[in-house]
Amino acid sequence: MRCCYVFLLIVVVCTTIASSEFKPNPDVDERWERFKVKFRKTYANDAEELKRRKIWEKNIANIDKHNEEFKEGKHSYTLAENKYADMTKEEWKNHFKGKRPSKKPKRKIA
């Protein structure tokens, strides 16, 4: 009997995971293709591209929302898509680790 409950639990978990898979929004297909061309994006395989597409869709949704709020006077600046739009915030931070200029001004040696 306990074995049946464990099996049932596994089936429920697998079904939940399968049903929550990311499905790209077809309304932004052309925009995605333009992004890849503009920034010369290529991905190792379909799974990687799907992962990047998911991140990109989330980021452009945030950009679009912010820019709509700008039109309503809620912000003083607009946002735009750039070559990092397919990266998470954490990936972006890690990409630039150690690449920030020093806060101290460099001394000139006379």
Backbone as JSON Lines, residues from 0, in Angstrom:
{"i":0,"aa":"M","n":[0.82,-1.2,0.0],"ca":[0.0,0.0,0.0],"c":[0.87,1.26,0.0]}
{"i":1,"aa":"R","n":[1.9,1.26,0.84],"ca":[2.8,2.41,0.91],"c":[3.49,2.64,-0.43]}
{"i":2,"aa":"C","n":[3.82,1.55,-1.09],"ca":[4.46,1.62,-2.4],"c":[3.54,2.34,-3.39]}
{"i":3,"aa":"C","n":[2.25,2.11,-3.32],"ca":[1.29,2.76,-4.21],"c":[1.26,4.27,-3.98]}
{"i":4,"aa":"Y","n":[1.34,4.69,-2.71],"ca":[1.35,6.12,-2.4],"c":[2.61,6.79,-2.94]}
{"i":5,"aa":"V","n":[3.73,6.13,-2.8],"ca":[4.99,6.67,-3.31],"c":[4.91,6.8,-4.83]}
{"i":6,"aa":"F","n":[4.41,5.77,-5.49],"ca":[4.26,5.8,-6.94],"c":[3.33,6.94,-7.37]}
{"i":7,"aa":"L","n":[2.22,7.07,-6.68],"ca":[1.26,8.12,-6.98],"c":[1.89,9.5,-6.8]}
{"i":8,"aa":"L","n":[2.66,9.67,-5.76],"ca":[3.34,10.93,-5.51],"c":[4.32,11.25,-6.64]}
{"i":9,"aa":"I","n":[5.05,10.26,-7.1],"ca":[6.0,10.45,-8.2],"c":[5.25,10.86,-9.47]}
{"i":10,"aa":"V","n":[4.13,10.21,-9.75],"ca":[3.34,10.55,-10.93],"c":[2.83,11.99,-10.85]}
{"i":11,"aa":"V","n":[2.35,12.39,-9.7],"ca":[1.83,13.75,-9.52],"c":[2.94,14.78,-9.72]}
{"i":12,"aa":"V","n":[4.11,14.53,-9.13],"ca":[5.24,15.46,-9.26],"c":[5.68,15.55,-10.72]}
{"i":13,"aa":"C","n":[5.82,14.44,-11.39],"ca":[6.24,14.44,-12.8],"c":[5.22,15.15,-13.68]}
{"i":14,"aa":"T","n":[3.95,14.94,-13.42],"ca":[2.91,15.6,-14.2],"c":[2.95,17.12,-13.98]}
{"i":15,"aa":"T","n":[3.17,17.53,-12.75],"ca":[3.25,18.96,-12.43],"c":[4.43,19.59,-13.14]}
{"i":16,"aa":"I","n":[5.57,18.93,-13.12],"ca":[6.76,19.45,-13.8],"c":[6.51,19.54,-15.3]}
{"i":17,"aa":"A","n":[5.96,18.51,-15.88],"ca":[5.71,18.48,-17.32],"c":[4.72,19.57,-17.73]}
{"i":18,"aa":"S","n":[3.71,19.81,-16.91],"ca":[2.7,20.81,-17.27],"c":[3.2,22.23,-17.06]}
{"i":19,"aa":"S","n":[4.28,22.4,-16.29],"ca":[4.8,23.74,-16.05],"c":[5.97,24.08,-16.97]}
{"i":20,"aa":"E","n":[6.2,23.26,-18.0],"ca":[7.26,23.55,-18.95],"c":[7.0,24.87,-19.63]}
{"i":21,"aa":"F","n":[8.06,25.57,-19.93],"ca":[7.97,26.86,-20.61],"c":[7.52,26.68,-22.05]}
{"i":22,"aa":"K","n":[6.56,27.48,-22.44],"ca":[6.11,27.5,-23.83],"c":[6.31,28.92,-24.35]}
{"i":23,"aa":"P","n":[7.19,29.09,-25.34],"ca":[7.46,30.44,-25.85],"c":[6.19,31.14,-26.32]}
{"i":24,"aa":"N","n":[6.14,32.43,-26.08],"ca":[5.01,33.24,-26.51],"c":[5.16,33.52,-28.01]}
{"i":25,"aa":"P","n":[4.24,33.01,-28.83],"ca":[4.37,33.2,-30.29],"c":[4.24,34.66,-30.7]}
{"i":26,"aa":"D","n":[3.66,35.51,-29.85],"ca":[3.51,36.93,-30.18],"c":[4.86,37.66,-30.27]}
{"i":27,"aa":"V","n":[5.91,37.08,-29.69],"ca":[7.21,37.74,-29.72],"c":[8.25,36.94,-30.52]}
{"i":28,"aa":"D","n":[7.78,36.0,-31.34],"ca":[8.7,35.19,-32.16],"c":[9.6,36.06,-33.04]}
{"i":29,"aa":"E","n":[9.0,37.0,-33.75],"ca":[9.78,37.85,-34.65],"c":[10.76,38.72,-33.87]}
{"i":30,"aa":"R","n":[10.32,39.22,-32.74],"ca":[11.19,40.05,-31.9],"c":[12.38,39.22,-31.39]}
{"i":31,"aa":"W","n":[12.13,37.97,-31.03],"ca":[13.19,37.06,-30.58],"c":[14.21,36.84,-31.71]}
{"i":32,"aa":"E","n":[13.71,36.61,-32.9],"ca":[14.61,36.39,-34.05],"c":[15.43,37.64,-34.34]}
{"i":33,"aa":"R","n":[14.81,38.82,-34.26],"ca":[15.55,40.08,-34.47],"c":[16.62,40.26,-33.4]}
{"i":34,"aa":"F","n":[16.29,39.92,-32.15],"ca":[17.25,40.0,-31.05],"c":[18.47,39.14,-31.35]}
{"i":35,"aa":"K","n":[18.24,37.9,-31.76],"ca":[19.34,36.98,-32.04],"c":[20.21,37.48,-33.19]}
{"i":36,"aa":"V","n":[19.59,38.03,-34.22],"ca":[20.35,38.53,-35.36],"c":[21.13,39.78,-34.96]}
{"i":37,"aa":"K","n":[20.45,40.72,-34.33],"ca":[21.07,41.99,-33.95],"c":[22.29,41.8,-33.07]}
{"i":38,"aa":"F","n":[22.2,40.88,-32.11],"ca":[23.28,40.69,-31.15],"c":[24.1,39.42,-31.44]}
{"i":39,"aa":"R","n":[23.9,38.85,-32.64],"ca":[24.64,37.68,-33.1],"c":[24.62,36.55,-32.07]}
{"i":40,"aa":"K","n":[23.43,36.23,-31.62],"ca":[23.26,35.18,-30.61],"c":[23.12,33.82,-31.26]}
{"i":41,"aa":"T","n":[23.89,32.87,-30.77],"ca":[23.76,31.47,-31.14],"c":[23.83,30.65,-29.86]}
{"i":42,"aa":"Y","n":[23.18,29.52,-29.87],"ca":[23.11,28.71,-28.66],"c":[23.56,27.29,-28.99]}
{"i":43,"aa":"A","n":[24.11,26.62,-28.0],"ca":[24.7,25.29,-28.2],"c":[23.69,24.26,-28.68]}
{"i":44,"aa":"N","n":[22.44,24.38,-28.21],"ca":[21.41,23.4,-28.59],"c":[20.03,24.01,-28.34]}
{"i":45,"aa":"D","n":[19.0,23.26,-28.7],"ca":[17.62,23.74,-28.54],"c":[17.26,23.99,-27.09]}
{"i":46,"aa":"A","n":[17.75,23.16,-26.19],"ca":[17.44,23.33,-24.76],"c":[18.02,24.64,-24.24]}
{"i":47,"aa":"E","n":[19.25,24.95,-24.65],"ca":[19.88,26.21,-24.22],"c":[19.13,27.4,-24.81]}
{"i":48,"aa":"E","n":[18.73,27.3,-26.07],"ca":[17.97,28.4,-26.68],"c":[16.65,28.6,-25.97]}
{"i":49,"aa":"L","n":[15.97,27.53,-25.62],"ca":[14.69,27.64,-24.91],"c":[14.9,28.3,-23.55]}
{"i":50,"aa":"K","n":[15.97,27.92,-22.86],"ca":[16.29,28.52,-21.56],"c":[16.53,30.02,-21.73]}
{"i":51,"aa":"R","n":[17.3,30.4,-22.73],"ca":[17.61,31.82,-22.99],"c":[16.37,32.58,-23.41]}
{"i":52,"aa":"R","n":[15.52,31.93,-24.18],"ca":[14.27,32.56,-24.63],"c":[13.38,32.87,-23.43]}
{"i":53,"aa":"K","n":[13.3,31.93,-22.5],"ca":[12.48,32.13,-21.3],"c":[12.98,33.33,-20.5]}
{"i":54,"aa":"I","n":[14.28,33.41,-20.31],"ca":[14.87,34.53,-19.58],"c":[14.61,35.83,-20.33]}
{"i":55,"aa":"W","n":[14.83,35.81,-21.65],"ca":[14.64,36.99,-22.49],"c":[13.19,37.47,-22.42]}
{"i":56,"aa":"E","n":[12.23,36.55,-22.52],"ca":[10.82,36.93,-22.46],"c":[10.49,37.62,-21.14]}
{"i":57,"aa":"K","n":[11.03,37.11,-20.05],"ca":[10.79,37.72,-18.74],"c":[11.4,39.12,-18.71]}
{"i":58,"aa":"N","n":[12.62,39.25,-19.23],"ca":[13.29,40.55,-19.22],"c":[12.6,41.57,-20.11]}
{"i":59,"aa":"I","n":[12.16,41.16,-21.3],"ca":[11.49,42.14,-22.16],"c":[10.12,42.52,-21.6]}
{"i":60,"aa":"A","n":[9.48,41.6,-20.91],"ca":[8.2,41.94,-20.27],"c":[8.44,43.04,-19.22]}
{"i":61,"aa":"N","n":[9.53,42.91,-18.47],"ca":[9.87,43.94,-17.47],"c":[10.21,45.26,-18.15]}
{"i":62,"aa":"I","n":[10.95,45.2,-19.26],"ca":[11.3,46.4,-20.01],"c":[10.05,47.08,-20.53]}
{"i":63,"aa":"D","n":[9.18,46.31,-21.16],"ca":[7.94,46.86,-21.72],"c":[7.05,47.47,-20.64]}
{"i":64,"aa":"K","n":[6.95,46.8,-19.5],"ca":[6.14,47.3,-18.39],"c":[6.71,48.62,-17.89]}
{"i":65,"aa":"H","n":[8.02,48.67,-17.7],"ca":[8.66,49.89,-17.23],"c":[8.41,51.04,-18.21]}
{"i":66,"aa":"N","n":[8.54,50.78,-19.51],"ca":[8.36,51.82,-20.51],"c":[6.91,52.3,-20.61]}
{"i":67,"aa":"E","n":[5.97,51.42,-20.36],"ca":[4.56,51.84,-20.28],"c":[4.37,52.76,-19.07]}
{"i":68,"aa":"E","n":[5.0,52.4,-17.95],"ca":[4.92,53.23,-16.76],"c":[5.61,54.58,-16.98]}
{"i":69,"aa":"F","n":[6.66,54.6,-17.79],"ca":[7.32,55.85,-18.16],"c":[6.32,56.77,-18.88]}
{"i":70,"aa":"K","n":[5.56,56.19,-19.81],"ca":[4.56,56.98,-20.55],"c":[3.5,57.56,-19.61]}
{"i":71,"aa":"E","n":[3.27,56.87,-18.49],"ca":[2.28,57.33,-17.5],"c":[2.9,58.31,-16.51]}
{"i":72,"aa":"G","n":[4.19,58.61,-16.68],"ca":[4.86,59.56,-15.8],"c":[5.4,58.95,-14.51]}
{"i":73,"aa":"K","n":[5.46,57.63,-14.43],"ca":[5.91,56.97,-13.2],"c":[7.44,56.84,-13.13]}
{"i":74,"aa":"H","n":[8.12,57.02,-14.25],"ca":[9.58,56.94,-14.29],"c":[10.11,58.09,-15.12]}
{"i":75,"aa":"S","n":[11.37,58.44,-14.89],"ca":[11.99,59.55,-15.63],"c":[12.91,59.06,-16.74]}
{"i":76,"aa":"Y","n":[12.93,57.77,-16.98],"ca":[13.81,57.19,-18.01],"c":[13.17,55.96,-18.61]}
{"i":77,"aa":"T","n":[13.63,55.59,-19.79],"ca":[13.13,54.38,-20.43],"c":[14.22,53.3,-20.38]}
{"i":78,"aa":"L","n":[13.81,52.08,-20.64],"ca":[14.73,50.95,-20.72],"c":[14.73,50.42,-22.14]}
{"i":79,"aa":"A","n":[15.78,49.73,-22.52],"ca":[15.85,49.13,-23.85],"c":[16.54,47.77,-23.76]}
{"i":80,"aa":"E","n":[16.21,46.94,-24.71],"ca":[16.83,45.63,-24.83],"c":[18.29,45.81,-25.25]}
{"i":81,"aa":"N","n":[19.17,44.98,-24.7],"ca":[20.57,44.99,-25.13],"c":[21.07,43.55,-25.22]}
{"i":82,"aa":"K","n":[22.35,43.38,-25.47],"ca":[22.9,42.03,-25.69],"c":[22.84,41.14,-24.47]}
{"i":83,"aa":"Y","n":[22.53,41.71,-23.31],"ca":[22.44,40.92,-22.08],"c":[21.02,40.52,-21.74]}
{"i":84,"aa":"A","n":[20.07,40.78,-22.6],"ca":[18.65,40.54,-22.31],"c":[18.31,39.06,-22.15]}
{"i":85,"aa":"D","n":[19.21,38.17,-22.57],"ca":[18.95,36.74,-22.39],"c":[19.7,36.16,-21.19]}
{"i":86,"aa":"M","n":[20.14,37.05,-20.31],"ca":[20.84,36.62,-19.1],"c":[20.01,36.98,-17.87]}
{"i":87,"aa":"T","n":[20.14,36.17,-16.83],"ca":[19.51,36.51,-15.55],"c":[20.34,37.59,-14.88]}
{"i":88,"aa":"K","n":[19.76,38.22,-13.89],"ca":[20.49,39.25,-13.14],"c":[21.76,38.66,-12.52]}
{"i":89,"aa":"E","n":[21.63,37.46,-12.0],"ca":[22.79,36.79,-11.37],"c":[23.88,36.49,-12.4]}
{"i":90,"aa":"E","n":[23.49,36.0,-13.55],"ca":[24.47,35.73,-14.62],"c":[25.15,37.03,-15.05]}
{"i":91,"aa":"W","n":[24.38,38.09,-15.16],"ca":[24.93,39.37,-15.56],"c":[25.95,39.86,-14.55]}
{"i":92,"aa":"K","n":[25.6,39.76,-13.26],"ca":[26.54,40.16,-12.2],"c":[27.82,39.36,-12.28]}
{"i":93,"aa":"N","n":[27.7,38.05,-12.43],"ca":[28.88,37.19,-12.5],"c":[29.73,37.47,-13.73]}
{"i":94,"aa":"H","n":[29.09,37.86,-14.82],"ca":[29.8,38.18,-16.06],"c":[30.75,39.36,-15.86]}
{"i":95,"aa":"F","n":[30.33,40.3,-15.01],"ca":[31.12,41.51,-14.81],"c":[31.95,41.49,-13.53]}
{"i":96,"aa":"K","n":[31.94,40.41,-12.79],"ca":[32.74,40.33,-11.58],"c":[34.21,40.58,-11.91]}
{"i":97,"aa":"G","n":[34.8,41.45,-11.15],"ca":[36.23,41.74,-11.34],"c":[36.52,42.66,-12.51]}
{"i":98,"aa":"K","n":[35.48,43.13,-13.2],"ca":[35.69,43.99,-14.36],"c":[35.32,45.44,-14.08]}
{"i":99,"aa":"R","n":[34.97,45.73,-12.85],"ca":[34.58,47.09,-12.51],"c":[35.83,47.93,-12.26]}
{"i":100,"aa":"P","n":[35.79,49.18,-12.68],"ca":[36.95,50.04,-12.43],"c":[37.08,50.33,-10.94]}
{"i":101,"aa":"S","n":[38.28,50.55,-10.53],"ca":[38.55,50.87,-9.14],"c":[37.88,52.18,-8.76]}
{"i":102,"aa":"K","n":[37.41,52.29,-7.53],"ca":[36.79,53.52,-7.07],"c":[37.83,54.58,-6.77]}
{"i":103,"aa":"K","n":[39.07,54.14,-6.5],"ca":[40.14,55.08,-6.21],"c":[40.7,55.61,-7.52]}
{"i":104,"aa":"P","n":[40.92,56.92,-7.6],"ca":[41.54,57.44,-8.82],"c":[42.98,56.99,-8.91]}
{"i":105,"aa":"K","n":[43.41,56.71,-10.12],"ca":[44.8,56.29,-10.32],"c":[45.72,57.48,-10.14]}
{"i":106,"aa":"R","n":[46.84,57.23,-9.48],"ca":[47.83,58.29,-9.28],"c":[48.77,58.33,-10.47]}
{"i":107,"aa":"K","n":[49.1,59.54,-10.85],"ca":[50.08,59.7,-11.91],"c":[51.46,59.68,-11.31]}
{"i":108,"aa":"I","n":[52.33,58.94,-11.93],"ca":[53.71,58.87,-11.47],"c":[54.5,59.91,-12.25]}
{"i":109,"aa":"A","n":[55.15,60.82,-11.51],"ca":[55.88,61.9,-12.16],"c":[57.28,61.52,-12.51]}
